Coordinates of C-alpha atoms in Angstrom, one line a residue:
Chain A
M1 CA 0.0 0.1 -0.2
M2 CA 1.3 3.3 -1.0
D3 CA 0.1 6.8 -1.3
I4 CA 0.5 8.8 -4.5
L5 CA 0.3 12.3 -4.6
Y6 CA -0.3 14.7 -7.4
F7 CA 0.4 18.3 -7.5
A8 CA -0.4 21.3 -9.9
W9 CA -1.3 20.4 -13.2
V10 CA -0.6 16.7 -12.9
R11 CA -3.2 16.6 -10.0
E12 CA -5.6 18.8 -12.5
R13 CA -5.0 16.3 -15.5
I14 CA -5.2 13.1 -13.5
G15 CA -8.3 14.7 -11.7
L16 CA -7.4 14.0 -7.7
P17 CA -4.6 15.1 -5.4
K18 CA -4.0 11.6 -3.9
E19 CA -4.8 8.1 -4.1
R20 CA -3.8 4.7 -2.1
V21 CA -2.5 2.0 -4.6
T22 CA -1.6 -1.5 -4.1
T23 CA 1.4 -2.3 -6.6
D24 CA 4.3 -4.4 -7.0
A25 CA 6.2 -1.9 -9.2
A26 CA 10.1 -2.1 -8.6
T27 CA 10.8 1.4 -9.3
V28 CA 9.1 4.8 -9.9
A29 CA 9.5 4.1 -13.6
D30 CA 7.4 0.8 -13.2
L31 CA 4.6 2.7 -11.4
V32 CA 4.2 5.2 -14.0
A33 CA 3.8 2.4 -16.7
E34 CA 1.3 0.7 -14.5
L35 CA -0.7 3.9 -13.7
S36 CA -0.3 5.1 -17.6
A37 CA -1.7 1.6 -18.6
R38 CA -4.9 2.3 -16.4
E39 CA -6.7 5.3 -18.1
E40 CA -6.1 7.9 -20.8
R41 CA -5.7 10.7 -18.2
Y42 CA -2.8 9.0 -16.5
A43 CA -1.4 8.1 -20.0
M44 CA -1.7 12.0 -20.6
A45 CA -0.1 13.1 -17.6
F46 CA 2.7 11.0 -17.8
S47 CA 3.2 11.3 -21.7
D48 CA 6.6 13.6 -21.3
L49 CA 8.5 12.6 -18.3
S50 CA 11.0 15.3 -18.9
A51 CA 8.4 17.6 -17.7
L52 CA 7.8 15.9 -14.4
R53 CA 9.6 15.7 -11.2
V54 CA 9.2 12.7 -8.6
A55 CA 9.5 12.8 -4.9
V56 CA 9.7 9.5 -2.9
D57 CA 8.8 9.6 0.7
Q58 CA 9.2 13.5 0.5
E59 CA 12.4 13.5 -1.1
L60 CA 13.1 14.5 -4.7
T61 CA 14.6 11.7 -6.8
D62 CA 14.4 10.3 -10.1
F63 CA 12.3 7.5 -12.2
N64 CA 14.8 5.0 -11.7
A65 CA 14.3 5.0 -7.7
P66 CA 13.2 1.8 -6.2
L67 CA 9.9 1.7 -4.4
A68 CA 10.7 -1.2 -1.9
G69 CA 9.5 -0.2 1.6
V70 CA 8.1 3.4 0.2
R71 CA 4.9 4.8 1.6
E72 CA 4.7 7.7 -0.3
V73 CA 5.4 8.9 -4.1
A74 CA 4.5 12.4 -5.6
F75 CA 4.3 13.6 -9.2
F76 CA 4.6 17.2 -10.2
P77 CA 5.9 19.6 -12.5
P78 CA 9.3 21.6 -12.0
M79 CA 9.0 23.8 -9.1
T80 CA 8.2 27.3 -9.2
G81 CA 8.7 28.7 -5.7
G82 CA 10.3 31.8 -4.2
Chain B
M1 CA 17.3 28.6 12.2
R2 CA 13.5 29.2 11.8
I3 CA 11.3 27.8 8.7
V4 CA 7.8 29.0 8.3
V5 CA 5.3 27.6 5.8
Q6 CA 1.9 29.5 6.3
D7 CA -1.3 30.8 4.2
A8 CA -1.3 33.9 6.7
P9 CA 0.5 37.1 5.4
F10 CA 3.6 37.9 7.5
D11 CA 4.8 41.3 8.3
L12 CA 8.2 42.0 6.5
G13 CA 8.9 45.1 9.2
V14 CA 8.3 42.9 12.3
E15 CA 10.2 40.0 10.9
S16 CA 13.3 41.9 9.8
E17 CA 13.4 43.6 13.3
A18 CA 13.0 40.3 15.2
F19 CA 15.4 38.6 12.9
A20 CA 18.2 41.4 13.5
A21 CA 17.3 42.1 17.2
G22 CA 19.9 41.4 19.9
R23 CA 22.8 40.1 17.7
H24 CA 26.0 41.6 18.8
D25 CA 28.5 39.1 17.0
M26 CA 26.7 39.5 13.5
G27 CA 27.9 42.4 11.6
A28 CA 25.7 41.8 8.3
I29 CA 22.2 41.2 7.9
V30 CA 20.6 40.5 4.5
T31 CA 17.0 39.9 3.5
F32 CA 15.1 39.0 0.5
T33 CA 11.5 39.4 0.0
G34 CA 9.6 38.4 -2.9
V35 CA 6.5 40.2 -3.9
V36 CA 3.7 39.0 -6.3
R37 CA 4.4 41.3 -9.3
D38 CA 1.7 42.2 -11.8
T39 CA 3.8 44.0 -14.7
A40 CA 1.1 44.1 -17.3
D41 CA -1.7 44.9 -15.0
D42 CA -3.4 41.8 -15.9
L43 CA -3.1 39.4 -12.9
D44 CA -5.8 39.1 -10.4
V45 CA -4.5 36.5 -8.4
M46 CA -1.5 34.3 -7.7
E47 CA -2.4 30.7 -6.2
I48 CA 0.3 28.9 -4.6
E49 CA 0.1 25.3 -4.1
H50 CA 2.6 23.2 -2.1
Y51 CA 3.2 19.9 -0.7
P52 CA 2.6 19.8 3.3
G53 CA 5.5 18.0 4.9
M54 CA 7.8 17.9 2.2
T55 CA 7.8 21.7 1.9
E56 CA 9.0 21.9 5.4
K57 CA 11.8 19.3 5.0
A58 CA 13.1 20.7 1.7
L59 CA 13.2 24.3 3.2
T60 CA 15.0 23.2 6.2
A61 CA 17.5 21.0 4.3
I62 CA 18.3 24.1 2.2
A63 CA 18.6 26.4 5.2
E64 CA 21.0 23.7 6.9
E65 CA 23.0 23.5 3.7
A66 CA 23.4 27.2 3.7
M67 CA 24.4 27.1 7.4
Q68 CA 27.2 24.5 6.5
R69 CA 28.3 26.3 3.6
W70 CA 28.8 29.8 5.0
N71 CA 29.6 31.5 8.2
L72 CA 26.1 32.0 9.5
G73 CA 24.7 33.0 12.8
D74 CA 21.1 32.2 11.7
V75 CA 18.7 31.8 8.7
L76 CA 15.0 32.6 8.3
V77 CA 12.8 31.4 5.7
I78 CA 9.0 32.3 5.4
H79 CA 7.0 31.0 2.4
R80 CA 3.2 31.7 1.8
Y81 CA 0.8 29.4 0.1
G82 CA -2.8 30.0 -1.2
R83 CA -4.4 32.9 -2.8
L84 CA -2.1 36.1 -3.2
V85 CA -2.8 39.4 -4.9
P86 CA -0.4 41.7 -6.6
G87 CA 1.7 43.8 -3.9
D88 CA 1.3 40.6 -1.4
R89 CA 4.7 39.4 -0.1
I90 CA 5.2 35.6 -1.0
M91 CA 8.2 34.9 0.8
M92 CA 11.4 36.2 2.5
V93 CA 14.7 34.9 3.7
A94 CA 17.1 36.5 6.0
T95 CA 20.8 35.7 6.6
A96 CA 23.0 36.9 9.6
S97 CA 26.6 36.7 9.5
P98 CA 29.7 38.2 10.8
H99 CA 30.9 39.1 7.2
R100 CA 28.8 40.8 4.5
R101 CA 30.1 38.5 1.7
D102 CA 28.5 35.3 3.5
A103 CA 25.2 37.0 4.4
F104 CA 24.9 38.0 0.6
E105 CA 26.0 34.7 -0.9
A106 CA 24.0 32.7 1.4
A107 CA 20.8 34.7 1.1
D108 CA 21.3 34.4 -2.9
F109 CA 22.0 30.5 -2.5
L110 CA 18.8 30.1 -0.4
M111 CA 16.8 31.9 -3.2
D112 CA 18.1 29.9 -5.9
Y113 CA 17.6 26.5 -4.2
L114 CA 14.2 27.8 -3.1
K115 CA 13.1 28.6 -6.6
S116 CA 13.7 25.2 -8.0
R117 CA 14.0 22.9 -5.1
A118 CA 11.1 23.6 -2.7
P119 CA 7.7 22.1 -3.8
F120 CA 5.7 25.3 -4.4
W121 CA 3.8 26.0 -7.7
K122 CA 2.3 29.1 -8.9
K123 CA -0.7 29.4 -11.0
E124 CA -1.8 32.9 -12.3
H125 CA -5.5 33.9 -12.5
G126 CA -5.7 37.1 -14.7
K127 CA -7.4 38.6 -17.7
G128 CA -5.7 36.3 -20.1
G129 CA -7.1 33.2 -18.2
T130 CA -5.8 30.8 -15.6
D131 CA -2.2 29.3 -16.2
W132 CA 0.6 27.3 -14.4
V133 CA 3.5 29.3 -14.0
A134 CA 6.4 27.4 -16.1
A135 CA 9.7 27.0 -14.6
K136 CA 12.6 29.0 -16.1
D137 CA 15.6 27.4 -17.6
E138 CA 17.7 30.1 -15.9
D139 CA 16.3 29.4 -12.7
E140 CA 17.5 25.6 -12.9
D141 CA 20.7 26.8 -14.6
A142 CA 21.3 29.1 -11.3
L143 CA 21.9 26.3 -9.3
S144 CA 25.2 25.5 -11.1
R145 CA 26.7 28.7 -9.6
W146 CA 26.9 26.9 -6.1
Chain C
M1 CA 15.8 56.9 -4.7
R2 CA 16.3 58.1 -0.9
I3 CA 19.8 58.9 0.6
V4 CA 19.9 59.5 4.6
V5 CA 22.9 60.6 6.7
Q6 CA 21.8 60.8 10.0
D7 CA 23.2 60.6 13.8
A8 CA 19.9 59.3 14.9
P9 CA 19.0 55.5 15.1
F10 CA 16.7 54.2 12.3
D11 CA 14.0 51.5 12.5
L12 CA 15.0 48.5 10.4
G13 CA 11.6 47.5 10.4
V14 CA 9.9 50.4 9.5
E15 CA 12.3 51.5 6.9
S16 CA 12.0 47.9 5.4
E17 CA 8.2 48.0 5.3
A18 CA 8.2 51.4 4.0
F19 CA 10.8 50.7 1.2
A20 CA 8.8 47.7 0.1
A21 CA 5.3 49.0 0.3
G22 CA 3.0 49.5 -2.7
R23 CA 5.1 48.4 -5.3
H24 CA 3.3 46.0 -7.6
D25 CA 6.0 46.1 -10.1
M26 CA 8.8 44.9 -8.2
G27 CA 9.1 41.4 -7.7
A28 CA 12.3 41.4 -5.6
I29 CA 13.5 43.4 -2.7
V30 CA 16.8 43.0 -0.9
T31 CA 18.2 44.8 2.2
F32 CA 21.5 44.9 3.7
T33 CA 21.8 46.1 7.6
G34 CA 25.2 46.6 8.9
V35 CA 25.6 46.1 12.9
V36 CA 28.2 47.1 15.2
R37 CA 29.8 43.8 16.0
D38 CA 31.6 43.1 19.2
T39 CA 33.1 39.6 18.8
A40 CA 35.7 40.1 21.6
D41 CA 33.5 41.5 24.1
D42 CA 35.8 44.4 24.5
L43 CA 34.2 47.2 22.2
D44 CA 32.5 49.9 24.2
V45 CA 31.9 52.6 21.7
M46 CA 32.2 52.7 17.8
E47 CA 32.6 56.5 16.8
I48 CA 32.0 57.2 13.1
E49 CA 33.2 60.4 11.6
H50 CA 32.3 61.6 8.3
Y51 CA 32.5 64.3 5.9
P52 CA 29.1 66.4 5.8
G53 CA 28.3 67.4 2.0
M54 CA 30.6 65.2 0.4
T55 CA 29.1 62.1 2.3
E56 CA 25.6 62.7 0.7
K57 CA 27.2 63.7 -2.8
A58 CA 29.1 60.2 -2.7
L59 CA 26.3 58.1 -1.4
T60 CA 24.2 59.8 -4.2
A61 CA 26.7 59.1 -6.8
I62 CA 26.8 55.4 -5.8
A63 CA 23.1 55.0 -5.7
E64 CA 22.8 56.6 -9.2
E65 CA 25.4 54.2 -10.7
A66 CA 23.6 51.3 -9.2
M67 CA 20.5 52.7 -11.0
Q68 CA 22.0 53.0 -14.0
R69 CA 23.6 49.6 -14.3
W70 CA 20.8 47.4 -12.6
N71 CA 17.3 47.1 -13.7
L72 CA 16.2 48.9 -10.1
G73 CA 13.0 50.5 -9.3
D74 CA 14.3 52.0 -6.2
V75 CA 17.1 52.3 -4.0
L76 CA 17.4 53.3 -0.2
V77 CA 20.5 54.1 1.7
I78 CA 20.6 54.8 5.4
H79 CA 24.3 55.6 7.1
R80 CA 24.5 57.0 10.7
Y81 CA 27.5 58.7 12.2
G82 CA 28.3 59.5 15.8
R83 CA 28.7 57.5 18.5
L84 CA 27.1 53.7 18.3
V85 CA 27.3 51.0 20.6
P86 CA 27.6 47.0 20.0
G87 CA 24.5 45.9 18.3
D88 CA 23.4 49.3 17.1
R89 CA 22.7 49.4 13.5
I90 CA 25.2 51.5 11.5
M91 CA 23.6 51.5 8.1
M92 CA 21.2 49.7 5.5
V93 CA 20.6 49.7 1.9
A94 CA 17.7 48.3 0.2
T95 CA 17.0 47.5 -3.6
A96 CA 14.0 46.9 -5.6
S97 CA 13.9 45.3 -9.0
P98 CA 11.7 43.2 -11.0
H99 CA 14.4 40.5 -10.9
R100 CA 16.3 38.7 -8.0
R101 CA 19.3 38.7 -9.6
D102 CA 19.5 42.6 -10.2
A103 CA 18.3 43.3 -6.6
F104 CA 21.1 41.1 -5.1
E105 CA 23.9 42.3 -7.4
A106 CA 23.0 45.9 -7.0
A107 CA 22.7 45.9 -3.1
D108 CA 26.1 43.9 -3.1
F109 CA 27.6 46.6 -5.3
L110 CA 26.3 49.4 -3.2
M111 CA 27.9 47.8 0.0
D112 CA 31.3 47.4 -2.0
Y113 CA 31.3 50.9 -2.9
L114 CA 30.1 52.3 0.5
K115 CA 32.8 50.5 2.2
S116 CA 35.6 52.4 0.3
R117 CA 34.3 55.4 -1.3
A118 CA 32.0 57.2 1.0
P119 CA 33.6 59.3 3.5
F120 CA 33.3 57.6 6.6
W121 CA 35.7 56.5 9.2
K122 CA 35.2 54.4 12.2
K123 CA 37.1 54.6 15.6
E124 CA 36.8 51.9 18.3
H125 CA 36.8 52.7 21.9
G126 CA 37.3 49.5 24.1
K127 CA 39.1 47.8 26.8
G128 CA 42.2 47.8 24.6
G129 CA 42.0 51.2 24.0
T130 CA 41.0 53.7 21.2
D131 CA 42.1 52.9 17.5
W132 CA 40.8 54.1 13.9
V133 CA 39.7 51.0 12.3
A134 CA 42.2 50.3 9.4
A135 CA 40.7 50.0 5.7
K136 CA 41.1 46.4 4.5
D137 CA 42.7 45.4 1.4
E138 CA 40.1 42.8 0.7
D139 CA 37.3 45.7 0.7
E140 CA 39.3 47.7 -1.6
D141 CA 39.8 44.6 -3.9
A142 CA 36.4 43.9 -3.9
L143 CA 35.6 47.0 -6.1
S144 CA 37.3 45.2 -9.1
R145 CA 34.4 42.8 -9.1
W146 CA 32.3 45.6 -10.7
Chain D
M1 CA 41.6 81.6 -0.4
M2 CA 40.9 77.7 0.0
D3 CA 39.4 75.7 2.9
I4 CA 41.5 72.6 4.0
L5 CA 39.6 70.0 5.9
Y6 CA 41.1 66.9 7.7
F7 CA 39.4 63.9 9.1
A8 CA 40.0 60.9 11.3
W9 CA 43.6 60.5 12.1
V10 CA 44.7 63.1 9.8
R11 CA 42.7 65.5 11.7
E12 CA 44.0 64.4 15.1
R13 CA 47.6 64.4 14.2
I14 CA 47.4 68.0 12.7
G15 CA 45.2 68.9 15.6
L16 CA 42.4 70.9 13.8
P17 CA 39.5 69.9 11.5
K18 CA 39.6 72.7 9.2
E19 CA 41.5 75.7 8.2
R20 CA 41.6 78.4 5.4
V21 CA 44.8 79.1 3.8
T22 CA 45.8 81.3 1.0
T23 CA 48.0 79.3 -1.4
D24 CA 49.7 79.5 -4.8
A25 CA 50.0 75.7 -4.9
A26 CA 49.2 74.6 -8.5
T27 CA 48.4 71.0 -7.5
V28 CA 47.6 68.8 -4.2
A29 CA 51.1 67.6 -4.1
D30 CA 52.4 71.2 -4.3
L31 CA 49.9 72.2 -1.3
V32 CA 51.1 69.1 0.8
A33 CA 54.8 70.1 0.1
E34 CA 53.8 73.7 1.3
L35 CA 52.2 72.4 4.3
S36 CA 54.7 69.9 5.2
A37 CA 57.2 72.6 5.1
R38 CA 55.3 74.6 7.7
E39 CA 55.5 72.5 10.8
E40 CA 56.4 69.0 12.2
R41 CA 52.8 67.9 12.7
Y42 CA 51.9 68.4 8.9
A43 CA 55.2 66.7 7.8
M44 CA 54.3 63.8 10.0
A45 CA 50.8 63.6 8.9
F46 CA 51.8 63.8 5.3
S47 CA 55.0 61.5 5.8
D48 CA 53.2 58.5 3.9
L49 CA 50.8 59.7 1.2
S50 CA 50.0 56.0 0.1
A51 CA 48.3 56.0 3.5
L52 CA 46.2 59.1 2.5
R53 CA 43.1 59.9 0.3
V54 CA 42.1 63.5 -0.9
A55 CA 39.1 65.0 -2.2
V56 CA 39.1 68.2 -4.3
D57 CA 35.8 70.2 -4.0
Q58 CA 34.2 67.1 -2.3
E59 CA 35.2 64.7 -5.0
L60 CA 37.7 61.9 -4.6
T61 CA 40.9 62.5 -6.7
D62 CA 44.5 62.2 -6.8
F63 CA 47.6 64.0 -5.5
N64 CA 48.2 65.4 -9.2
A65 CA 44.7 67.2 -9.1
P66 CA 45.0 71.0 -10.3
L67 CA 44.0 73.2 -7.6
A68 CA 43.0 76.5 -9.9
G69 CA 39.5 77.6 -9.0
V70 CA 39.2 75.0 -6.0
R71 CA 37.6 76.0 -2.9
E72 CA 37.9 73.0 -0.7
V73 CA 40.6 70.2 -0.3
A74 CA 40.4 67.4 2.3
F75 CA 42.9 64.9 3.3
F76 CA 41.8 61.7 5.2
P77 CA 42.9 57.9 5.6
P78 CA 41.0 55.2 3.4
M79 CA 37.5 55.3 4.2
T80 CA 35.9 52.5 6.4
G81 CA 32.2 53.0 5.9
G82 CA 29.2 50.7 5.9

């Protein structure tokens, strides 16, 4: 069981801010493939990974990051704070 | 070190004064304040979304890195989220150091990292419609300075 | 642009707030504040002498140069003279710009020039006696950055 | 007639903040030579010109600056503001 969070336009495209999933995905990339296969709105949100950033358990990482033991994954566009 | 993430406004004057107060060992204090800008007179609302939990962690990590890299007595970071209007202050950082170069560089560093590594996203609501602010290449490039 | 040379204390909070107030076109505000520092706990009084007339001219020239070199909406310089004690604020500069890089660089520039080109001289009165503060080579060298 | 001002330790060594002089000195360097010849305290204050700065009519300049038409000359050590 893992929480998946979406922010900014990723949240808007997928249509929800957070969901709980059960997955055997070994890496973030595997999880993205699994979600993209689900529904068109996921496939669209994940269509260009270079426009996305990912955090695993609230730490920025990349799409090769392993998911073993992970409780929270978040997808969002490049940040625009400040 | 103090990290604040809030939707409420902050008082720049009160925060600056409080940050500087009572330090006899710090000769240099730098503050940076970010203001919602409306150059073309077409922005109604700037909406700031963030990632509760990660935001505080990311800002704390950036501030701790600054404390390690420069000779600093203190660091303050305040960042708002929610709905802001032109003229509102979005955020501020402050650094205190014995020396002016450290205070300047650390504040500059904090801003560069906060722009591209803290989980905030801006959405503009204006006469031209509603749009997420795109990250700028120059902001990402700025990180290579450090 | 506002240049103030006075013996009276100034209020950092009030000045910062007033400087930032009501600007919808400036996204970035940087302040630098210099504080009388007493690292070794042996400074009683910092006496600051200046050259009335020339001081205001020199500060104005430095501020005008900054306004020409960077994209700035406003510049503030406040510098005190007279007898100060540790913890007192000696001076502050503030810059407002549409962009953070301009605001930072201009404030940094103002400080470097103000250190070595504005006619102020510091004299320390402390447990170790009384001495004029010597100019530092690094302060003179800093000017070559601009 | 010209006002000569002294600041910081130059003022302390010479013993006054300001004086009015009548001089035919053509340059700042000539004026320094003239003052130094007057009395020991001037000679001492001006003994190392590399430790001094000069302003003519409230503008920083150097010791070669001409004095024609000048109303005010100031001598002082390197500045230590900020």
